[in-house]
């Protein structure tokens, strides 16, 4: 009979691969979020054993990853642990237990507007959380083994001082979220330099998908307009329609997160498409794909998007969605990632919006069907 060590080694072999090549183990914080779901799928597809940290909640919060349990070849290799980025004892316990080859720190209070309402919590989870994980690597003596990816953000550039933004562009964070992420960025650099940990920052510009949280502007738009299309909602209320972002697809961006940890040397990279659109332009394209026409009337807070066919107001501004300090414009320069890693954002803006609109239309039709059947009533999200 095999000894436990031999049995464990056998269980970690990648089938069909060189028999000396053991399965890699990854630990993902934020596995239940948008990026966590896409990254888990990518790594499971590559043969990894994937461990994820999820938070205890009063309702199910694993919807984005539940489908992996349906796939027999993935099911065995996906393990979830309860934990929280504010709880260092849990993090040390999990890192000690898993002994990961790679850690992807994607967990965060990731909503910029919410960070103005919960600044201390955001600092704790998004800033000190990264430190707790890096220290867990040290406490467990894994500095030479475990590679670390930090989910950094274009929000670091905030009030932009160079266009387009690259890794050398000076930071000017404009929210408690961005300030917390600034700490996480530099503590990642510091642990790389001080302790030789293979630690990298991916400075990712906005990336979206049908799995995007419903309160971020892109998903709020595709979901809201789909609901208007099927008659479940009258008007979509938004904040700053003139904000400009460099929007890519989350599926493309998680590939880059993985690639960064496969290099010989750790480095920080900007990940972006190099193209920029306004919130208004996002609305216009989503309308076009839903075969609805929109005409803008008024200015500033009085701006309204009118349905060209019905004359009804389908988009209006609600100042409650304005932020105390706004990031007006972001545009990334992905040249470094393209040249050094051969990575390129694959999905065009139009294809991204189309995918989101199509999926939200399916969900809206399903909701309309059940509302019509008297199975549930509809209410628009609060934020
Ligand atoms: P999501 O908001 O979709 O996911 C965030 C994840 O973090 C969820 O799994 C959430 O759990 C988890 N989480 C929240 N608080 C804690 C906590 N206290 N302890 C442990 N886990 C926690 O974000 P995205 O997937 O879009 O983003 C992933 C990361 O990348 C985040 O760090 C974000 O700040 C960063 N980022 C995102 C960009 C984007 O455009 N998407 C761009 C640049 C950076 P639960 O499901 O229970 O809420
Ligand atoms: P952002 O994304 O703040 O860039 O952070 P979000 O989609 O929330 O806002 C983008 C821009 O749209 C404007 N906006 C609105 N935003 C929201 N949420 N709701 C509205 O109704 C609305 N109307 C206009 C915002 O003011 C802003 O200018 C995202 C998050 O994923 C972060 O975690 C990540 O770090 C950055 O992207 C890069």
Tab-separated table of C-alpha atoms and ligand atoms in Angstrom:
chain	number	residue	atom	x	y	z
A	1	UNK	CA	0.000	0.000	0.000
A	2	UNK	CA	1.242	3.529	-0.827
A	3	UNK	CA	2.435	5.647	2.086
A	4	UNK	CA	0.378	8.830	2.671
A	5	UNK	CA	3.175	10.949	1.122
A	6	UNK	CA	3.339	8.761	-2.023
A	7	UNK	CA	-0.467	8.690	-2.290
A	8	UNK	CA	-0.602	12.474	-1.968
A	9	UNK	CA	2.084	12.917	-4.631
A	10	UNK	CA	0.211	10.549	-7.002
A	11	UNK	CA	-3.015	12.477	-6.465
A	12	UNK	CA	-1.223	15.673	-7.471
A	13	UNK	CA	0.102	14.358	-10.833
A	14	UNK	CA	-1.352	15.935	-13.952
A	15	UNK	CA	-2.913	13.100	-16.004
A	16	UNK	CA	-1.212	12.643	-19.363
A	17	UNK	CA	1.663	14.914	-18.380
A	18	UNK	CA	5.256	14.013	-17.620
A	19	UNK	CA	5.058	11.798	-14.517
A	20	UNK	CA	7.509	14.086	-12.717
A	21	UNK	CA	5.231	17.090	-13.126
A	22	UNK	CA	2.971	17.468	-10.106
A	23	UNK	CA	-0.277	19.376	-10.215
A	24	UNK	CA	0.100	23.000	-9.162
A	25	UNK	CA	-1.931	24.303	-6.266
A	26	UNK	CA	-3.450	27.757	-6.394
A	27	UNK	CA	-5.193	29.665	-3.636
A	28	UNK	CA	-7.646	32.362	-4.735
A	29	UNK	CA	-9.115	34.972	-2.401
A	30	UNK	CA	-12.316	36.453	-3.839
A	31	UNK	CA	-13.076	33.224	-5.723
A	32	UNK	CA	-16.813	33.946	-5.503
A	33	UNK	CA	-16.411	37.266	-7.382
A	34	UNK	CA	-16.315	37.989	-11.113
A	35	UNK	CA	-12.565	37.519	-11.637
A	36	UNK	CA	-12.384	34.665	-9.130
A	37	UNK	CA	-14.873	32.656	-11.191
A	38	UNK	CA	-13.059	33.229	-14.502
A	39	UNK	CA	-9.644	32.575	-12.946
A	40	UNK	CA	-10.810	29.374	-11.222
A	41	UNK	CA	-12.139	28.122	-14.563
A	42	UNK	CA	-8.847	28.955	-16.304
A	43	UNK	CA	-6.722	27.226	-13.652
A	44	UNK	CA	-8.975	24.154	-13.384
A	45	UNK	CA	-8.740	23.894	-17.186
A	46	UNK	CA	-4.943	23.930	-16.876
A	47	UNK	CA	-5.019	21.033	-14.417
A	48	UNK	CA	-4.482	23.013	-11.203
A	49	UNK	CA	-5.855	22.061	-7.826
A	50	UNK	CA	-7.762	25.209	-6.930
A	51	UNK	CA	-8.429	26.331	-3.367
A	52	UNK	CA	-10.657	29.312	-2.743
A	53	UNK	CA	-11.502	31.423	0.265
A	54	UNK	CA	-15.161	32.279	0.689
A	55	UNK	CA	-16.912	34.326	3.321
A	56	UNK	CA	-19.738	33.051	5.416
A	57	UNK	CA	-22.944	34.808	4.374
A	58	UNK	CA	-26.588	34.405	5.313
A	59	UNK	CA	-27.456	33.607	1.692
A	60	UNK	CA	-25.701	31.530	-0.922
A	61	UNK	CA	-22.750	33.428	-2.414
A	62	UNK	CA	-21.163	30.797	-4.640
A	63	UNK	CA	-23.487	31.120	-7.669
A	64	UNK	CA	-20.646	32.126	-10.004
A	65	UNK	CA	-18.644	28.972	-9.292
A	66	UNK	CA	-21.349	26.403	-8.507
A	67	UNK	CA	-21.259	25.125	-12.091
A	68	UNK	CA	-17.709	23.775	-11.569
A	69	UNK	CA	-19.140	21.249	-9.142
A	70	UNK	CA	-21.274	19.890	-12.002
A	71	UNK	CA	-18.153	19.037	-13.997
A	72	UNK	CA	-16.674	15.752	-12.734
A	73	UNK	CA	-13.105	16.586	-13.788
A	74	UNK	CA	-13.241	19.966	-11.996
A	75	UNK	CA	-15.249	18.977	-8.943
A	76	UNK	CA	-12.500	16.943	-7.276
A	77	UNK	CA	-9.954	19.692	-7.735
A	78	UNK	CA	-11.924	22.619	-6.314
A	79	UNK	CA	-11.777	23.119	-2.550
A	80	UNK	CA	-13.397	26.012	-0.685
A	81	UNK	CA	-12.331	27.237	2.754
A	82	UNK	CA	-14.134	29.676	4.981
A	83	UNK	CA	-12.043	32.744	5.745
A	84	UNK	CA	-11.853	36.501	5.496
A	85	UNK	CA	-9.133	38.967	4.567
A	86	UNK	CA	-9.690	40.694	7.903
A	87	UNK	CA	-8.885	37.478	9.800
A	88	UNK	CA	-5.161	36.738	9.819
A	89	UNK	CA	-5.406	33.531	11.854
A	90	UNK	CA	-7.721	32.033	9.234
A	91	UNK	CA	-5.386	33.143	6.439
A	92	UNK	CA	-2.333	31.600	8.111
A	93	UNK	CA	-4.252	28.375	8.767
A	94	UNK	CA	-5.390	28.128	5.135
A	95	UNK	CA	-1.965	28.974	3.658
A	96	UNK	CA	-0.337	26.428	5.996
A	97	UNK	CA	-2.875	23.758	5.027
A	98	UNK	CA	-2.843	24.381	1.268
A	99	UNK	CA	0.906	25.148	0.802
A	100	UNK	CA	0.019	26.923	-2.453
A	101	UNK	CA	2.368	27.342	-5.400
A	102	UNK	CA	0.461	30.493	-6.341
A	103	UNK	CA	-1.772	32.894	-4.429
A	104	UNK	CA	-4.094	35.247	-6.295
A	105	UNK	CA	-5.327	37.998	-3.986
A	106	UNK	CA	-8.556	39.043	-5.718
A	107	UNK	CA	-10.689	39.476	-2.589
A	108	UNK	CA	-11.731	43.052	-1.854
A	109	UNK	CA	-14.511	45.462	-1.036
A	110	UNK	CA	-14.277	46.411	-4.683
A	111	UNK	CA	-16.931	49.131	-5.066
A	112	UNK	CA	-15.430	52.611	-5.253
A	113	UNK	CA	-18.628	54.446	-4.227
A	114	UNK	CA	-19.195	52.086	-1.282
A	115	UNK	CA	-15.664	52.796	-0.053
A	116	UNK	CA	-16.711	56.379	0.773
A	117	UNK	CA	-19.349	54.943	3.095
A	118	UNK	CA	-17.143	52.201	4.594
A	119	UNK	CA	-13.621	53.633	4.392
A	120	UNK	CA	-12.186	51.869	7.438
A	121	UNK	CA	-13.506	48.456	6.455
A	122	UNK	CA	-12.213	48.993	2.899
A	123	UNK	CA	-8.757	49.955	4.218
A	124	UNK	CA	-8.680	46.878	6.432
A	125	UNK	CA	-9.707	44.364	3.771
A	126	UNK	CA	-8.224	45.894	0.615
A	127	UNK	CA	-5.040	47.307	2.169
A	128	UNK	CA	-4.093	45.349	5.276
A	129	UNK	CA	-5.650	42.189	3.797
A	130	UNK	CA	-2.795	42.048	1.258
A	131	UNK	CA	-0.254	42.445	4.072
A	132	UNK	CA	-1.904	39.639	6.067
A	133	UNK	CA	-1.571	37.275	3.123
A	134	UNK	CA	2.018	38.235	2.381
A	135	UNK	CA	2.861	37.747	6.047
A	136	UNK	CA	1.096	34.377	6.037
A	137	UNK	CA	3.551	33.336	3.303
A	138	UNK	CA	6.439	34.363	5.571
A	139	UNK	CA	5.016	32.810	8.736
A	140	UNK	CA	4.601	29.517	6.886
A	141	UNK	CA	8.166	29.741	5.505
A	142	UNK	CA	6.942	29.701	1.901
A	143	UNK	CA	8.874	32.718	0.568
A	144	UNK	CA	10.753	30.591	-1.978
A	145	UNK	CA	7.759	28.466	-3.002
A	146	UNK	CA	4.643	30.619	-3.149
A	147	UNK	CA	4.155	33.192	-5.898
A	148	UNK	CA	1.792	36.080	-5.151
A	149	UNK	CA	-0.502	38.086	-7.411
A	150	UNK	CA	-2.040	41.340	-6.136
A	151	UNK	CA	-5.176	42.696	-7.830
A	152	UNK	CA	-4.080	46.293	-8.259
A	153	UNK	CA	-6.152	48.829	-10.094
A	154	UNK	CA	-6.229	51.722	-12.545
A	155	UNK	CA	-8.008	53.648	-9.750
A	156	UNK	CA	-4.459	54.246	-8.422
A	157	UNK	CA	-4.033	56.806	-11.233
A	158	UNK	CA	-7.223	58.634	-10.126
A	159	UNK	CA	-6.644	62.217	-11.110
A	160	UNK	CA	-4.596	61.345	-14.143
A	161	UNK	CA	-1.254	62.991	-14.716
A	162	UNK	CA	-0.282	61.269	-17.958
A	163	UNK	CA	-2.287	59.908	-20.900
A	164	UNK	CA	-2.306	56.991	-21.520
A	165	UNK	CA	-1.373	55.567	-18.121
A	166	UNK	CA	1.511	53.116	-17.868
A	167	UNK	CA	3.310	51.464	-14.952
A	168	UNK	CA	5.572	54.508	-14.489
A	169	UNK	CA	2.695	57.039	-14.391
A	170	UNK	CA	2.489	58.713	-10.942
A	171	UNK	CA	-0.398	57.633	-8.710
A	172	UNK	CA	-3.074	60.032	-7.389
A	173	UNK	CA	-5.797	57.948	-5.710
A	174	UNK	CA	-9.228	59.581	-5.425
A	175	UNK	CA	-11.215	57.305	-3.077
A	176	UNK	CA	-10.742	55.318	0.138
A	177	UNK	CA	-10.787	52.247	-2.120
A	178	UNK	CA	-7.909	53.542	-4.236
A	179	UNK	CA	-5.913	54.652	-1.193
A	180	UNK	CA	-6.298	51.174	0.357
A	181	UNK	CA	-5.179	49.611	-2.934
A	182	UNK	CA	-2.193	51.964	-2.973
A	183	UNK	CA	-1.026	50.451	0.314
A	184	UNK	CA	-1.542	46.949	-1.086
A	185	UNK	CA	0.441	47.870	-4.212
A	186	UNK	CA	3.467	49.090	-2.266
A	187	UNK	CA	3.443	46.352	0.375
A	188	UNK	CA	3.539	43.854	-2.498
A	189	UNK	CA	6.577	45.631	-3.969
A	190	UNK	CA	8.173	45.849	-0.525
A	191	UNK	CA	7.781	42.130	0.265
A	192	UNK	CA	9.237	41.301	-3.136
A	193	UNK	CA	12.291	43.466	-2.450
A	194	UNK	CA	12.689	42.709	1.271
A	195	UNK	CA	12.046	38.953	1.344
A	196	UNK	CA	12.516	37.843	-2.253
A	197	UNK	CA	8.905	36.718	-2.633
A	198	UNK	CA	7.826	36.345	-6.267
A	199	UNK	CA	5.112	39.002	-5.912
A	200	UNK	CA	3.509	40.984	-8.755
A	201	UNK	CA	0.952	43.739	-9.142
A	202	UNK	CA	-1.446	43.576	-12.056
A	203	UNK	CA	-2.648	47.147	-12.506
A	204	UNK	CA	-5.859	46.221	-14.227
A	205	UNK	CA	-8.167	48.697	-15.916
A	206	UNK	CA	-11.928	48.090	-15.725
A	207	UNK	CA	-12.966	44.681	-16.948
A	208	UNK	CA	-16.505	43.464	-17.258
A	209	UNK	CA	-18.538	40.418	-18.236
A	210	UNK	CA	-21.961	38.863	-17.752
A	211	UNK	CA	-20.644	37.855	-14.294
A	212	UNK	CA	-19.986	41.489	-13.310
A	213	UNK	CA	-21.670	42.601	-10.055
A	214	UNK	CA	-25.013	44.291	-10.773
A	215	UNK	CA	-24.073	47.608	-9.122
A	216	UNK	CA	-21.081	48.413	-11.364
A	217	UNK	CA	-22.087	50.769	-14.142
A	218	UNK	CA	-21.743	48.442	-17.151
A	219	UNK	CA	-23.821	45.626	-15.691
A	220	UNK	CA	-26.275	48.116	-14.226
A	221	UNK	CA	-26.770	49.464	-17.763
A	222	UNK	CA	-27.110	46.115	-19.569
A	223	UNK	CA	-29.386	44.717	-16.867
A	224	UNK	CA	-31.465	47.900	-16.566
A	225	UNK	CA	-31.946	48.339	-20.324
A	226	UNK	CA	-32.820	44.653	-20.729
A	227	UNK	CA	-35.478	45.100	-18.039
A	228	UNK	CA	-36.811	48.188	-19.823
A	229	UNK	CA	-36.882	46.228	-23.082
A	230	UNK	CA	-39.126	43.521	-21.600
A	231	UNK	CA	-41.313	46.012	-19.711
A	232	UNK	CA	-40.090	45.304	-16.173
A	233	UNK	CA	-38.617	48.764	-15.563
A	234	UNK	CA	-39.383	52.303	-16.795
A	235	UNK	CA	-36.177	54.267	-16.238
A	236	UNK	CA	-32.532	53.540	-15.507
A	237	UNK	CA	-30.983	56.019	-13.051
A	238	UNK	CA	-27.253	56.651	-13.371
A	239	UNK	CA	-24.629	59.068	-12.009
A	240	UNK	CA	-21.833	60.679	-14.038
A	241	UNK	CA	-22.619	59.920	-17.692
A	242	UNK	CA	-19.442	61.606	-18.915
A	243	UNK	CA	-16.975	59.380	-17.030
A	244	UNK	CA	-14.617	57.616	-19.446
A	245	UNK	CA	-13.139	54.176	-18.940
A	246	UNK	CA	-10.932	51.634	-20.709
A	247	UNK	CA	-13.222	48.588	-20.576
A	248	UNK	CA	-11.996	45.049	-21.321
A	249	UNK	CA	-13.362	41.525	-20.801
A	250	UNK	CA	-12.631	39.754	-17.486
A	251	UNK	CA	-12.008	36.464	-19.326
A	252	UNK	CA	-9.065	38.018	-21.184
A	253	UNK	CA	-7.694	39.724	-18.078
A	254	UNK	CA	-7.492	36.652	-15.804
A	255	UNK	CA	-5.285	34.987	-18.404
A	256	UNK	CA	-2.836	37.812	-17.827
A	257	UNK	CA	-3.018	37.333	-14.043
A	258	UNK	CA	-1.873	33.750	-14.525
A	259	UNK	CA	0.786	34.653	-17.123
A	260	UNK	CA	2.392	37.155	-14.754
A	261	UNK	CA	3.138	34.388	-12.253
A	262	UNK	CA	4.679	32.104	-14.917
A	263	UNK	CA	7.575	34.451	-15.770
A	264	UNK	CA	11.205	34.120	-14.700
A	265	UNK	CA	11.214	37.459	-12.885
A	266	UNK	CA	8.403	39.159	-10.972
A	267	UNK	CA	7.252	42.504	-12.415
A	268	UNK	CA	4.251	44.825	-12.260
A	269	UNK	CA	2.139	45.307	-15.388
A	270	UNK	CA	-0.635	47.554	-16.692
A	271	UNK	CA	-3.447	45.529	-18.238
A	272	UNK	CA	-5.796	47.472	-20.513
A	273	UNK	CA	-7.227	47.576	-24.028
A	274	UNK	CA	-5.870	51.005	-24.995
A	275	UNK	CA	-9.387	52.159	-25.996
A	276	UNK	CA	-11.685	54.478	-24.100
A	277	UNK	CA	-15.449	55.090	-24.082
A	278	UNK	CA	-17.816	57.178	-21.950
A	279	UNK	CA	-20.705	55.883	-19.867
A	280	UNK	CA	-23.011	57.587	-22.401
A	281	UNK	CA	-21.372	55.688	-25.263
A	282	UNK	CA	-21.830	52.448	-23.331
A	283	UNK	CA	-25.549	53.226	-22.993
A	284	UNK	CA	-25.832	54.075	-26.705
A	285	UNK	CA	-24.191	50.812	-27.810
A	286	UNK	CA	-26.243	48.704	-25.396
A	287	UNK	CA	-29.424	50.383	-26.721
A	288	UNK	CA	-28.372	49.744	-30.313
A	289	UNK	CA	-27.749	46.051	-29.582
A	290	UNK	CA	-31.173	45.833	-27.940
A	291	UNK	CA	-32.682	47.504	-31.012
A	292	UNK	CA	-33.737	50.523	-29.002
A	293	UNK	CA	-32.903	54.079	-30.087
A	294	UNK	CA	-31.776	56.653	-27.515
A	295	UNK	CA	-31.650	60.446	-27.936
A	296	UNK	CA	-29.965	62.679	-25.335
A	297	UNK	CA	-31.769	65.795	-24.095
A	298	UNK	CA	-30.737	68.378	-21.487
A	299	UNK	CA	-27.397	68.867	-19.766
A	300	UNK	CA	-25.628	67.941	-16.510
A	301	UNK	CA	-28.012	66.543	-13.884
A	302	UNK	CA	-30.921	67.332	-16.242
A	303	UNK	CA	-29.600	64.982	-18.932
A	304	UNK	CA	-32.164	62.457	-20.094
A	305	UNK	CA	-31.999	59.552	-22.503
A	306	UNK	CA	-35.229	59.406	-24.481
A	307	UNK	CA	-36.440	56.340	-26.377
A	308	UNK	CA	-36.605	57.523	-29.998
A	309	UNK	CA	-39.620	55.326	-30.716
A	310	UNK	CA	-41.814	55.797	-27.630
A	311	UNK	CA	-40.585	59.230	-26.466
A	312	UNK	CA	-40.291	57.855	-22.920
A	313	UNK	CA	-37.368	58.731	-20.642
A	314	UNK	CA	-35.372	55.532	-20.300
A	315	UNK	CA	-32.197	57.004	-18.749
A	316	UNK	CA	-32.023	59.788	-16.159
A	317	UNK	CA	-29.370	61.169	-13.833
A	318	UNK	CA	-29.692	60.678	-10.094
A	319	UNK	CA	-27.082	62.737	-8.207
A	320	UNK	CA	-27.013	60.155	-5.410
A	321	UNK	CA	-24.699	58.144	-7.680
A	322	UNK	CA	-22.158	60.968	-7.880
A	323	UNK	CA	-18.974	60.400	-5.875
A	324	UNK	CA	-17.398	62.951	-3.512
A	325	UNK	CA	-14.264	62.795	-5.676
A	326	UNK	CA	-14.635	61.315	-9.148
A	327	UNK	CA	-12.180	59.649	-11.505
A	328	UNK	CA	-13.235	61.300	-14.758
A	329	UNK	CA	-11.057	59.507	-17.278
A	330	UNK	CA	-8.839	56.434	-17.485
A	331	UNK	CA	-6.978	55.025	-20.464
A	332	UNK	CA	-4.299	52.359	-20.151
A	333	UNK	CA	-1.204	51.626	-22.213
A	334	UNK	CA	-0.799	47.811	-22.410
A	335	UNK	CA	2.373	47.917	-24.565
A	336	UNK	CA	4.580	46.435	-21.851
A	337	UNK	CA	2.287	43.416	-21.384
A	338	UNK	CA	2.028	42.975	-25.148
A	339	UNK	CA	5.772	43.134	-25.744
A	340	UNK	CA	7.033	41.174	-22.742
A	341	UNK	CA	4.293	38.582	-22.364
A	342	UNK	CA	2.718	38.442	-25.786
A	343	UNK	CA	-0.649	39.231	-24.190
A	344	UNK	CA	-3.354	41.159	-25.986
A	345	UNK	CA	-6.899	41.967	-24.974
A	346	UNK	CA	-8.936	39.814	-27.388
A	347	UNK	CA	-12.527	40.951	-26.943
A	348	UNK	CA	-13.616	44.161	-28.674
A	349	UNK	CA	-15.776	46.729	-26.866
A	350	UNK	CA	-18.726	45.863	-29.090
A	351	UNK	CA	-18.407	42.120	-28.449
A	352	UNK	CA	-18.125	42.732	-24.694
A	353	UNK	CA	-21.302	44.838	-24.622
A	354	UNK	CA	-23.081	42.362	-26.891
A	355	UNK	CA	-22.255	39.402	-24.623
A	356	UNK	CA	-23.481	41.275	-21.546
A	357	UNK	CA	-26.662	42.506	-23.236
A	358	UNK	CA	-27.516	39.061	-24.604
A	359	UNK	CA	-27.110	37.333	-21.241
A	360	UNK	CA	-29.071	40.028	-19.405
A	361	UNK	CA	-31.868	39.844	-21.953
A	362	UNK	CA	-32.222	36.112	-21.301
A	363	UNK	CA	-32.406	36.772	-17.545
A	364	UNK	CA	-34.851	39.672	-18.022
A	365	UNK	CA	-37.161	37.520	-20.157
A	366	UNK	CA	-37.061	34.840	-17.467
A	367	UNK	CA	-37.901	37.441	-14.780
A	368	UNK	CA	-40.702	38.895	-16.912
A	369	UNK	CA	-42.108	35.423	-17.380
A	370	UNK	CA	-42.183	34.685	-13.666
A	371	UNK	CA	-43.580	38.135	-12.785
A	372	UNK	CA	-46.333	37.594	-15.380
A	373	UNK	CA	-47.039	34.175	-13.910
A	374	UNK	CA	-47.374	35.746	-10.451
A	375	UNK	CA	-44.341	33.890	-9.096
A	376	UNK	CA	-42.487	37.005	-7.894
A	377	UNK	CA	-42.656	40.777	-8.041
A	378	UNK	CA	-39.860	42.867	-9.509
A	379	UNK	CA	-37.866	45.568	-7.768
A	380	UNK	CA	-34.938	47.519	-9.215
A	381	UNK	CA	-31.630	47.303	-7.317
A	382	UNK	CA	-31.046	50.059	-4.777
A	383	UNK	CA	-27.568	51.155	-5.825
B	1	LIG	P1	-15.929	41.366	-7.101
B	1	LIG	O1	-16.513	42.457	-6.279
B	1	LIG	O2	-16.753	40.706	-8.143
B	1	LIG	O3	-15.384	40.216	-6.132
B	1	LIG	C1	-14.774	40.520	-4.909
B	1	LIG	C2	-14.500	39.234	-4.167
B	1	LIG	O4	-13.905	39.554	-2.917
B	1	LIG	C3	-15.783	38.438	-3.837
B	1	LIG	O5	-15.483	37.068	-3.909
B	1	LIG	C4	-16.047	38.835	-2.396
B	1	LIG	O6	-16.790	37.868	-1.668
B	1	LIG	C5	-14.622	38.880	-1.878
B	1	LIG	N1	-14.493	39.623	-0.637
B	1	LIG	C6	-15.052	40.802	-0.298
B	1	LIG	N2	-14.724	41.148	0.952
B	1	LIG	C7	-13.934	40.148	1.434
B	1	LIG	C8	-13.308	39.892	2.675
B	1	LIG	N3	-13.436	40.741	3.686
B	1	LIG	N4	-12.586	38.775	2.811
B	1	LIG	C9	-12.471	37.896	1.787
B	1	LIG	N5	-13.057	38.063	0.590
B	1	LIG	C10	-13.787	39.184	0.422
B	1	LIG	O7	-14.578	41.969	-7.750
B	1	LIG	P2	-13.883	41.602	-9.146
B	1	LIG	O8	-13.893	40.146	-9.331
B	1	LIG	O9	-14.418	42.491	-10.204
B	1	LIG	O10	-12.402	42.115	-8.873
B	1	LIG	C11	-11.409	41.246	-8.328
B	1	LIG	C12	-10.301	42.076	-7.723
B	1	LIG	O11	-9.710	42.898	-8.709
B	1	LIG	C13	-10.729	43.018	-6.610
B	1	LIG	O12	-9.691	43.078	-5.675
B	1	LIG	C14	-10.877	44.361	-7.306
B	1	LIG	O13	-10.693	45.409	-6.385
B	1	LIG	C15	-9.780	44.273	-8.331
B	1	LIG	N6	-9.965	45.002	-9.562
B	1	LIG	C16	-11.085	44.802	-10.303
B	1	LIG	C17	-11.234	45.430	-11.514
B	1	LIG	C18	-12.445	45.245	-12.352
B	1	LIG	O14	-12.644	46.060	-13.260
B	1	LIG	N7	-13.246	44.206	-12.139
B	1	LIG	C19	-10.153	46.305	-12.056
B	1	LIG	C20	-9.005	46.405	-11.184
B	1	LIG	C21	-8.914	45.760	-9.985
B	1	LIG	P3	-18.423	37.841	-1.706
B	1	LIG	O15	-18.782	37.134	-2.975
B	1	LIG	O16	-18.751	37.090	-0.485
B	1	LIG	O17	-18.868	39.281	-1.694
B	2	LIG	P1	-15.140	51.983	-11.139
B	2	LIG	O1	-16.399	51.222	-11.757
B	2	LIG	O2	-15.518	52.980	-10.149
B	2	LIG	O3	-14.336	52.455	-12.316
B	2	LIG	O4	-14.411	50.800	-10.372
B	2	LIG	P2	-17.950	51.587	-11.779
B	2	LIG	O5	-18.550	50.728	-12.820
B	2	LIG	O6	-18.542	51.550	-10.426
B	2	LIG	O7	-17.949	53.123	-12.265
B	2	LIG	C1	-17.374	53.509	-13.509
B	2	LIG	C2	-17.734	54.972	-13.791
B	2	LIG	O8	-19.133	55.057	-14.056
B	2	LIG	C3	-19.665	56.140	-13.311
B	2	LIG	N1	-21.098	55.908	-13.067
B	2	LIG	C4	-21.635	54.970	-12.259
B	2	LIG	N2	-21.058	53.985	-11.534
B	2	LIG	C5	-21.880	53.152	-10.838
B	2	LIG	N3	-21.363	52.136	-10.136
B	2	LIG	N4	-23.231	53.301	-10.824
B	2	LIG	C6	-23.856	54.294	-11.537
B	2	LIG	O9	-25.069	54.419	-11.520
B	2	LIG	C7	-23.016	55.151	-12.313
B	2	LIG	N5	-23.269	56.186	-13.145
B	2	LIG	C8	-22.105	56.635	-13.591
B	2	LIG	C9	-18.825	56.172	-12.035
B	2	LIG	O10	-18.972	57.430	-11.379
B	2	LIG	C10	-17.446	55.905	-12.600
B	2	LIG	O11	-16.866	57.085	-13.070
B	2	LIG	C11	-14.282	49.512	-10.969
B	2	LIG	C12	-14.232	48.476	-9.845
B	2	LIG	O12	-14.269	47.202	-10.408
B	2	LIG	C13	-12.953	48.622	-9.030
B	2	LIG	O13	-12.850	47.549	-8.114
B	2	LIG	C14	-11.762	48.611	-9.984
B	2	LIG	O14	-10.568	48.781	-9.270
B	2	LIG	C15	-11.902	49.685	-11.049
B	2	LIG	O15	-13.111	49.465	-11.755
B	2	LIG	C16	-10.757	49.666	-12.057
